[in-house]
Tab-separated table of C-alpha atoms (C1' of nucleotides) in Angstrom:
chain	number	residue	atom	x	y	z
A	1	MET	CA	4.001	-25.745	-16.744
A	2	GLU	CA	7.625	-26.762	-16.545
A	3	ASP	CA	8.495	-23.161	-15.777
A	4	HIS	CA	6.623	-23.394	-12.488
A	5	LYS	CA	8.667	-26.392	-11.427
A	6	LYS	CA	11.820	-24.492	-12.264
A	7	ARG	CA	10.715	-21.428	-10.379
A	8	PHE	CA	9.826	-23.610	-7.386
A	9	ASP	CA	13.292	-25.239	-7.489
A	10	ILE	CA	15.047	-21.912	-7.791
A	11	ILE	CA	13.236	-20.467	-4.781
A	12	ILE	CA	13.835	-23.622	-2.716
A	13	ARG	CA	17.519	-23.534	-3.679
A	14	LYS	CA	17.730	-19.898	-2.592
A	15	LEU	CA	16.078	-20.679	0.741
A	16	LYS	CA	18.498	-23.547	1.420
A	17	ASP	CA	21.488	-21.469	0.410
A	18	HIS	CA	20.437	-18.881	2.962
A	19	GLY	CA	20.116	-21.448	5.743
A	20	HIS	CA	16.326	-21.528	5.944
A	21	LYS	CA	14.330	-24.601	6.861
A	22	LEU	CA	11.921	-26.151	4.397
A	23	THR	CA	8.783	-26.504	6.484
A	24	PRO	CA	5.590	-27.943	4.960
A	25	GLN	CA	3.979	-24.488	5.334
A	26	ARG	CA	6.818	-22.766	3.535
A	27	LEU	CA	6.815	-25.313	0.721
A	28	ALA	CA	3.092	-24.784	0.219
A	29	ILE	CA	3.501	-21.004	0.047
A	30	VAL	CA	6.381	-21.254	-2.406
A	31	THR	CA	4.337	-23.624	-4.551
A	32	ILE	CA	1.496	-21.141	-4.801
A	33	LEU	CA	3.794	-18.234	-5.535
A	34	ALA	CA	5.820	-20.128	-8.142
A	35	ARG	CA	2.804	-21.226	-10.144
A	36	SER	CA	0.628	-18.144	-9.726
A	37	GLU	CA	-0.017	-16.119	-12.818
A	38	GLY	CA	-2.588	-13.722	-11.458
A	39	HIS	CA	-0.396	-11.920	-8.945
A	40	PRO	CA	-2.301	-12.993	-5.815
A	41	SER	CA	-2.719	-10.934	-2.673
A	42	VAL	CA	-1.842	-12.267	0.767
A	43	GLU	CA	-5.553	-12.882	1.262
A	44	ASP	CA	-5.707	-14.904	-1.972
A	45	ILE	CA	-2.716	-17.020	-0.932
A	46	PHE	CA	-4.081	-17.514	2.575
A	47	HIS	CA	-7.499	-18.543	1.256
A	48	GLN	CA	-5.911	-21.029	-1.138
A	49	ILE	CA	-3.586	-22.497	1.428
A	50	LYS	CA	-6.350	-23.032	3.951
A	51	LYS	CA	-7.647	-25.943	1.915
A	52	LYS	CA	-4.544	-27.983	2.557
A	53	PHE	CA	-3.373	-26.379	5.815
A	54	PRO	CA	-6.521	-25.363	7.740
A	55	THR	CA	-4.583	-24.282	10.825
A	56	MET	CA	-1.954	-22.159	9.093
A	57	SER	CA	-1.695	-18.689	10.547
A	58	LEU	CA	-2.010	-15.534	8.478
A	59	ALA	CA	1.156	-14.333	10.171
A	60	THR	CA	2.989	-17.370	8.767
A	61	VAL	CA	1.924	-16.402	5.252
A	62	TYR	CA	3.075	-12.805	5.806
A	63	ARG	CA	6.419	-13.877	7.315
A	64	ASN	CA	7.174	-16.223	4.446
A	65	ILE	CA	6.323	-13.673	1.785
A	66	VAL	CA	8.601	-11.150	3.478
A	67	LEU	CA	11.342	-13.791	3.560
A	68	ILE	CA	10.999	-14.787	-0.095
A	69	LYS	CA	10.829	-11.098	-1.068
A	70	SER	CA	14.074	-10.483	0.810
A	71	LEU	CA	15.687	-13.140	-1.398
A	72	GLY	CA	14.513	-11.292	-4.499
A	73	GLU	CA	12.281	-14.145	-5.567
A	74	VAL	CA	8.958	-12.374	-5.580
A	75	LEU	CA	7.847	-9.119	-7.170
A	76	GLU	CA	5.644	-6.967	-4.967
A	77	LEU	CA	3.109	-4.414	-6.260
A	78	GLY	CA	1.606	-1.891	-3.876
A	79	PHE	CA	-1.707	-0.174	-4.510
A	80	PRO	CA	-3.273	3.053	-3.174
A	81	ASP	CA	-5.807	1.095	-1.149
A	82	GLY	CA	-2.913	-0.325	0.865
A	83	SER	CA	-3.106	-3.818	-0.539
A	84	ASN	CA	-0.203	-5.660	-2.151
A	85	ARG	CA	0.012	-8.256	-4.900
A	86	TYR	CA	2.793	-10.752	-5.481
A	87	ASP	CA	4.439	-12.452	-8.445
A	88	GLY	CA	6.723	-15.365	-7.655
A	89	ASN	CA	6.454	-16.651	-11.187
A	90	ASN	CA	8.266	-13.738	-12.782
A	91	PRO	CA	9.942	-11.752	-10.000
A	92	THR	CA	11.765	-9.313	-12.264
A	93	PRO	CA	10.169	-5.989	-13.235
A	94	HIS	CA	7.705	-6.374	-16.059
A	95	PRO	CA	4.557	-4.633	-17.331
A	96	HIS	CA	1.107	-5.383	-15.940
A	97	VAL	CA	-2.408	-4.795	-17.158
A	98	ILE	CA	-4.835	-4.393	-14.281
A	99	CYS	CA	-8.623	-4.460	-14.410
A	100	ILE	CA	-10.022	-1.751	-12.148
A	101	LYS	CA	-13.230	-3.733	-11.709
A	102	CYS	CA	-12.280	-7.326	-10.933
A	103	LYS	CA	-8.652	-6.542	-10.025
A	104	LYS	CA	-7.336	-9.198	-12.397
A	105	ILE	CA	-3.704	-8.682	-13.408
A	106	VAL	CA	-2.244	-9.992	-16.630
A	107	ASP	CA	1.257	-9.715	-18.104
A	108	PRO	CA	1.301	-8.305	-21.656
A	109	ASP	CA	4.107	-9.201	-23.994
A	110	LEU	CA	5.860	-5.865	-24.497
A	111	ASP	CA	9.283	-4.824	-25.547
A	112	SER	CA	11.910	-4.147	-22.948
A	113	LEU	CA	12.033	-0.728	-21.265
A	114	ASP	CA	15.802	-0.717	-21.397
A	115	GLU	CA	15.953	2.139	-23.881
A	116	ILE	CA	13.602	4.342	-21.890
A	117	GLN	CA	15.409	3.432	-18.696
A	118	LYS	CA	18.715	4.618	-20.169
A	119	GLU	CA	17.043	7.825	-21.297
A	120	VAL	CA	15.690	8.349	-17.777
A	121	ALA	CA	19.071	7.691	-16.162
A	122	SER	CA	20.777	10.148	-18.441
A	123	GLU	CA	18.135	12.853	-17.998
A	124	THR	CA	17.792	12.609	-14.211
A	125	ASN	CA	21.259	11.522	-13.073
A	126	PHE	CA	19.684	8.753	-11.002
A	127	THR	CA	21.229	5.323	-10.887
A	128	ILE	CA	18.185	3.394	-12.127
A	129	LEU	CA	17.755	-0.075	-10.643
A	130	ASN	CA	14.303	-1.173	-11.748
A	131	HIS	CA	10.924	0.001	-12.870
A	132	ARG	CA	7.208	-0.486	-12.653
A	133	LEU	CA	4.833	-0.225	-15.604
A	134	ASP	CA	1.126	-0.803	-15.147
A	135	PHE	CA	-1.824	-0.177	-17.408
A	136	PHE	CA	-5.225	0.224	-15.800
A	137	GLY	CA	-8.466	-0.454	-17.573
A	138	ILE	CA	-11.378	-2.809	-17.858
A	139	CYS	CA	-10.944	-6.396	-18.996
A	140	SER	CA	-13.123	-7.909	-21.703
A	141	ASP	CA	-15.036	-10.036	-19.158
A	142	CYS	CA	-16.038	-6.970	-17.149
A	143	MET	CA	-16.773	-5.030	-20.322
A	144	ALA	CA	-19.134	-7.835	-21.311
A	145	GLU	CA	-20.907	-7.606	-17.940
A	146	LYS	CA	-21.772	-4.003	-18.634
A	147	VAL	CA	-23.973	-5.036	-21.484
B	1	MET	CA	4.818	29.336	-11.147
B	2	GLU	CA	1.763	30.534	-13.063
B	3	ASP	CA	0.886	26.900	-13.597
B	4	HIS	CA	0.318	26.465	-9.867
B	5	LYS	CA	-2.172	29.319	-9.822
B	6	LYS	CA	-3.964	27.701	-12.742
B	7	ARG	CA	-4.042	24.328	-11.079
B	8	PHE	CA	-5.356	25.935	-7.885
B	9	ASP	CA	-8.098	27.714	-9.835
B	10	ILE	CA	-9.055	24.537	-11.682
B	11	ILE	CA	-9.374	22.531	-8.490
B	12	ILE	CA	-11.329	25.285	-6.760
B	13	ARG	CA	-13.657	25.527	-9.796
B	14	LYS	CA	-14.197	21.766	-9.692
B	15	LEU	CA	-15.008	21.881	-5.975
B	16	LYS	CA	-17.524	24.675	-6.470
B	17	ASP	CA	-19.092	22.960	-9.453
B	18	HIS	CA	-19.665	19.910	-7.271
B	19	GLY	CA	-21.300	21.967	-4.512
B	20	HIS	CA	-18.480	21.785	-2.003
B	21	LYS	CA	-17.720	24.580	0.431
B	22	LEU	CA	-14.401	26.444	0.276
B	23	THR	CA	-13.241	26.318	3.878
B	24	PRO	CA	-9.892	27.850	4.916
B	25	GLN	CA	-8.590	24.351	5.631
B	26	ARG	CA	-9.599	23.078	2.231
B	27	LEU	CA	-8.056	26.068	0.466
B	28	ALA	CA	-4.778	25.467	2.294
B	29	ILE	CA	-4.721	21.793	1.312
B	30	VAL	CA	-5.498	22.586	-2.317
B	31	THR	CA	-2.737	25.225	-2.315
B	32	ILE	CA	-0.164	22.679	-1.150
B	33	LEU	CA	-1.317	20.049	-3.624
B	34	ALA	CA	-1.435	22.443	-6.567
B	35	ARG	CA	2.091	23.749	-6.081
B	36	SER	CA	3.755	20.536	-4.913
B	37	GLU	CA	6.330	19.036	-7.222
B	38	GLY	CA	7.676	16.328	-4.982
B	39	HIS	CA	4.536	14.221	-4.698
B	40	PRO	CA	4.046	14.645	-0.925
B	41	SER	CA	2.599	12.078	1.419
B	42	VAL	CA	-0.321	12.829	3.745
B	43	GLU	CA	2.233	13.180	6.514
B	44	ASP	CA	4.200	15.736	4.443
B	45	ILE	CA	1.059	17.754	3.735
B	46	PHE	CA	-0.082	17.590	7.350
B	47	HIS	CA	3.362	18.672	8.609
B	48	GLN	CA	3.413	21.614	6.203
B	49	ILE	CA	-0.120	22.712	6.976
B	50	LYS	CA	0.458	22.680	10.730
B	51	LYS	CA	2.525	25.852	10.411
B	52	LYS	CA	-0.462	27.883	9.339
B	53	PHE	CA	-3.262	25.745	10.851
B	54	PRO	CA	-1.906	24.301	14.110
B	55	THR	CA	-5.226	22.781	15.092
B	56	MET	CA	-6.034	21.097	11.799
B	57	SER	CA	-6.907	17.477	12.202
B	58	LEU	CA	-5.137	14.705	10.314
B	59	ALA	CA	-8.593	13.377	9.468
B	60	THR	CA	-9.404	16.679	7.739
B	61	VAL	CA	-6.346	16.286	5.508
B	62	TYR	CA	-7.299	12.700	4.669
B	63	ARG	CA	-10.939	13.626	3.960
B	64	ASN	CA	-9.959	16.474	1.635
B	65	ILE	CA	-7.456	14.367	-0.290
B	66	VAL	CA	-10.097	11.700	-0.803
B	67	LEU	CA	-12.486	14.403	-2.009
B	68	ILE	CA	-10.041	15.996	-4.451
B	69	LYS	CA	-9.056	12.562	-5.686
B	70	SER	CA	-12.702	11.740	-6.361
B	71	LEU	CA	-12.812	14.807	-8.617
B	72	GLY	CA	-9.856	13.496	-10.568
B	73	GLU	CA	-7.678	16.391	-9.548
B	74	VAL	CA	-4.900	14.530	-7.801
B	75	LEU	CA	-2.807	11.555	-8.878
B	76	GLU	CA	-2.301	8.930	-6.193
B	77	LEU	CA	0.690	6.556	-6.073
B	78	GLY	CA	0.541	3.559	-3.710
B	79	PHE	CA	3.658	1.790	-2.463
B	80	PRO	CA	4.258	-1.673	-0.998
B	81	ASP	CA	4.896	-0.218	2.464
B	82	GLY	CA	1.292	0.993	2.478
B	83	SER	CA	2.111	4.683	2.093
B	84	ASN	CA	0.685	6.904	-0.622
B	85	ARG	CA	2.002	9.935	-2.447
B	86	TYR	CA	0.017	12.633	-4.192
B	87	ASP	CA	0.418	14.910	-7.208
B	88	GLY	CA	-2.080	17.728	-7.531
B	89	ASN	CA	0.206	19.599	-9.859
B	90	ASN	CA	-0.041	17.097	-12.690
B	91	PRO	CA	-2.905	14.743	-11.926
B	92	THR	CA	-2.793	12.874	-15.213
B	93	PRO	CA	-0.713	9.689	-15.520
B	94	HIS	CA	2.957	10.428	-16.101
B	95	PRO	CA	6.313	8.760	-15.434
B	96	HIS	CA	8.120	9.044	-12.108
B	97	VAL	CA	11.649	8.502	-10.987
B	98	ILE	CA	11.827	7.492	-7.343
B	99	CYS	CA	14.859	7.372	-5.087
B	100	ILE	CA	14.742	4.235	-2.942
B	101	LYS	CA	16.861	5.932	-0.316
B	102	CYS	CA	15.457	9.390	0.304
B	103	LYS	CA	12.076	8.698	-1.334
B	104	LYS	CA	12.344	11.749	-3.542
B	105	ILE	CA	10.106	11.624	-6.630
B	106	VAL	CA	10.866	13.534	-9.824
B	107	ASP	CA	9.056	13.710	-13.138
B	108	PRO	CA	11.279	12.923	-16.125
B	109	ASP	CA	10.441	14.357	-19.515
B	110	LEU	CA	9.583	11.262	-21.525
B	111	ASP	CA	7.632	10.625	-24.646
B	112	SER	CA	4.007	9.669	-24.367
B	113	LEU	CA	3.090	6.047	-23.732
B	114	ASP	CA	0.204	6.275	-26.192
B	115	GLU	CA	1.797	3.886	-28.654
B	116	ILE	CA	2.557	1.257	-26.059
B	117	GLN	CA	-0.897	1.730	-24.569
B	118	LYS	CA	-2.533	0.994	-27.943
B	119	GLU	CA	-0.344	-2.077	-28.304
B	120	VAL	CA	-1.403	-3.269	-24.851
B	121	ALA	CA	-5.059	-2.681	-25.565
B	122	SER	CA	-4.890	-4.637	-28.788
B	123	GLU	CA	-2.946	-7.517	-27.286
B	124	THR	CA	-5.019	-7.936	-24.113
B	125	ASN	CA	-8.515	-6.824	-25.190
B	126	PHE	CA	-8.681	-4.534	-22.184
B	127	THR	CA	-10.155	-1.091	-22.462
B	128	ILE	CA	-7.112	0.840	-21.204
B	129	LEU	CA	-7.891	3.949	-19.210
B	130	ASN	CA	-4.582	4.999	-17.725
B	131	HIS	CA	-1.172	3.833	-16.703
B	132	ARG	CA	1.592	4.054	-14.159
B	133	LEU	CA	5.309	4.134	-15.029
B	134	ASP	CA	7.889	4.428	-12.272
B	135	PHE	CA	11.636	4.013	-12.306
B	136	PHE	CA	13.339	3.168	-9.042
B	137	GLY	CA	16.935	3.946	-8.292
B	138	ILE	CA	19.252	6.169	-6.315
B	139	CYS	CA	19.394	9.926	-6.868
B	140	SER	CA	22.688	11.759	-7.369
B	141	ASP	CA	22.477	13.284	-3.862
B	142	CYS	CA	22.207	9.866	-2.198
B	143	MET	CA	24.871	8.455	-4.549
B	144	ALA	CA	27.201	11.253	-3.377
B	145	GLU	CA	26.518	10.362	0.277
B	146	LYS	CA	27.838	6.883	-0.304
B	147	VAL	CA	31.297	8.249	-1.013
C	1	DA	C1'	17.213	-43.872	15.315
C	2	DT	C1'	17.767	-40.432	18.853
C	3	DC	C1'	18.926	-36.067	20.720
C	4	DC	C1'	19.446	-31.261	20.482
C	5	DT	C1'	18.835	-26.592	19.153
C	6	DA	C1'	17.789	-22.719	16.612
C	7	DA	C1'	14.373	-21.739	13.279
C	8	DT	C1'	9.635	-21.619	12.649
C	9	DT	C1'	4.803	-21.677	13.747
C	10	DG	C1'	0.231	-20.236	15.760
C	11	DA	C1'	-2.185	-17.115	18.284
C	12	DT	C1'	-2.647	-12.761	19.541
C	13	DA	C1'	-1.271	-8.136	20.568
C	14	DA	C1'	0.689	-4.117	18.574
C	15	DT	C1'	1.679	-0.772	14.926
C	16	DG	C1'	0.808	2.533	11.363
C	17	DA	C1'	-2.112	4.332	7.663
C	18	DT	C1'	-6.601	5.374	6.858
C	19	DT	C1'	-11.630	5.696	7.739
C	20	DT	C1'	-15.651	6.429	10.591
C	21	DT	C1'	-18.364	8.516	14.200
C	22	DC	C1'	-20.419	12.334	16.481
C	23	DA	C1'	-20.814	16.767	18.691
C	24	DA	C1'	-19.440	21.364	17.590
C	25	DT	C1'	-18.471	24.747	14.171
C	26	DT	C1'	-19.076	27.379	10.036
C	27	DA	C1'	-19.568	28.604	4.756
C	28	DA	C1'	-22.655	30.442	2.129
C	29	DC	C1'	-27.338	31.058	0.655
C	30	DA	C1'	-31.840	33.269	1.478
D	1	DT	C1'	-29.048	38.243	10.293
D	2	DG	C1'	-30.701	33.618	10.474
D	3	DT	C1'	-30.604	29.016	8.919
D	4	DT	C1'	-28.878	24.672	7.513
D	5	DA	C1'	-26.220	21.225	5.545
D	6	DA	C1'	-21.437	20.679	4.936
D	7	DT	C1'	-17.288	20.499	7.345
D	8	DT	C1'	-14.191	20.168	11.164
D	9	DG	C1'	-11.676	18.234	15.293
D	10	DA	C1'	-10.983	14.632	18.266
D	11	DA	C1'	-10.961	10.172	19.057
D	12	DA	C1'	-12.455	5.529	18.172
D	13	DA	C1'	-12.474	1.974	14.780
D	14	DT	C1'	-10.815	-0.595	10.826
D	15	DC	C1'	-7.498	-2.903	8.054
D	16	DA	C1'	-3.064	-4.628	6.432
D	17	DT	C1'	0.996	-5.859	8.313
D	18	DT	C1'	4.501	-6.720	11.978
D	19	DA	C1'	6.104	-8.110	16.614
D	20	DT	C1'	5.914	-11.005	20.675
D	21	DC	C1'	6.192	-15.297	23.016
D	22	DA	C1'	5.316	-20.062	24.202
D	23	DA	C1'	5.053	-24.303	21.744
D	24	DT	C1'	6.512	-27.034	17.933
D	25	DT	C1'	9.639	-28.969	14.650
D	26	DA	C1'	13.294	-29.355	10.612
D	27	DG	C1'	17.413	-31.034	10.105
D	28	DG	C1'	22.182	-31.614	11.597
D	29	DA	C1'	25.159	-34.278	14.711
D	30	DT	C1'	26.005	-38.488	16.774
DNA sequence: ATCCTAATTGATAATGATTTTCAATTAACA
DNA sequence: TGTTAATTGAAAATCATTATCAATTAGGAT
């Protein structure tokens, strides 16, 4: 709970440091990103924000996500269907478990990939900067629905 | 080299088994997918195929990739910019190393993720079906260009 | 508190990747 | 060889995202 407040403050600090204005719309978007745990899509964020800001434009949501991403404060996951999901809560690379039915994303508690990353760097001669690790399957809720 | 021929034969067998016709266009697309090692995009495949089939439609390439994907014979990687890359050479989940500059994708030789996958399944109660592991960095060619 | 200005917003058009539609073509079976 | 359902080519449509532009406004200066 307190983590979300910290994340919010960090992102706001970053925005100020880069000379950006803190508009009510932007604050609302940062709030949603900072506290989100399910890696929402733009559509999810837009839908949620509509409750408090009925006239906010979808373009405003997109512009702000691009801005916060450019500051390194949100992790972006792209999917083959062209959609993207965002994590403002933990913007550094980390594993995900994704349900192929309901699209829910959860963060498992796994060991660091540092060792593997070093192995990869040494084998390929790439300068490795980050990674993406996702597991795809069916969550227990969706498994239960099959019954 | 012989692997490509095998992959081609496997995909062709799968298509036949599912009652699909073997048109010259489809054979050409399967050939490119089966021998590709760089995980080409639709644009890459279309560009390559134009040499032999100048009148082939982009829609034909898209339709055939969707078809082959539905047979489980091509691995699809989605990226945040909305583009997709395809591997018909090794369609099962495997690690990738991706250059963020030239977009080159190579397959490192890493140990299986089976252990981690079991750990994830047990921790999250998901039925894990597959995974995606990508490392992002800069390849040695692009590093050399910086000099 | 007021003024000013550049950043930001809202609405909408545009872009790029992909999918759909439909008439024409053709693979492959009888 | 004839037939037919699958497939193709061309172009329109769809969808996620970005760009444009007039209007609005956050926040710094006074």
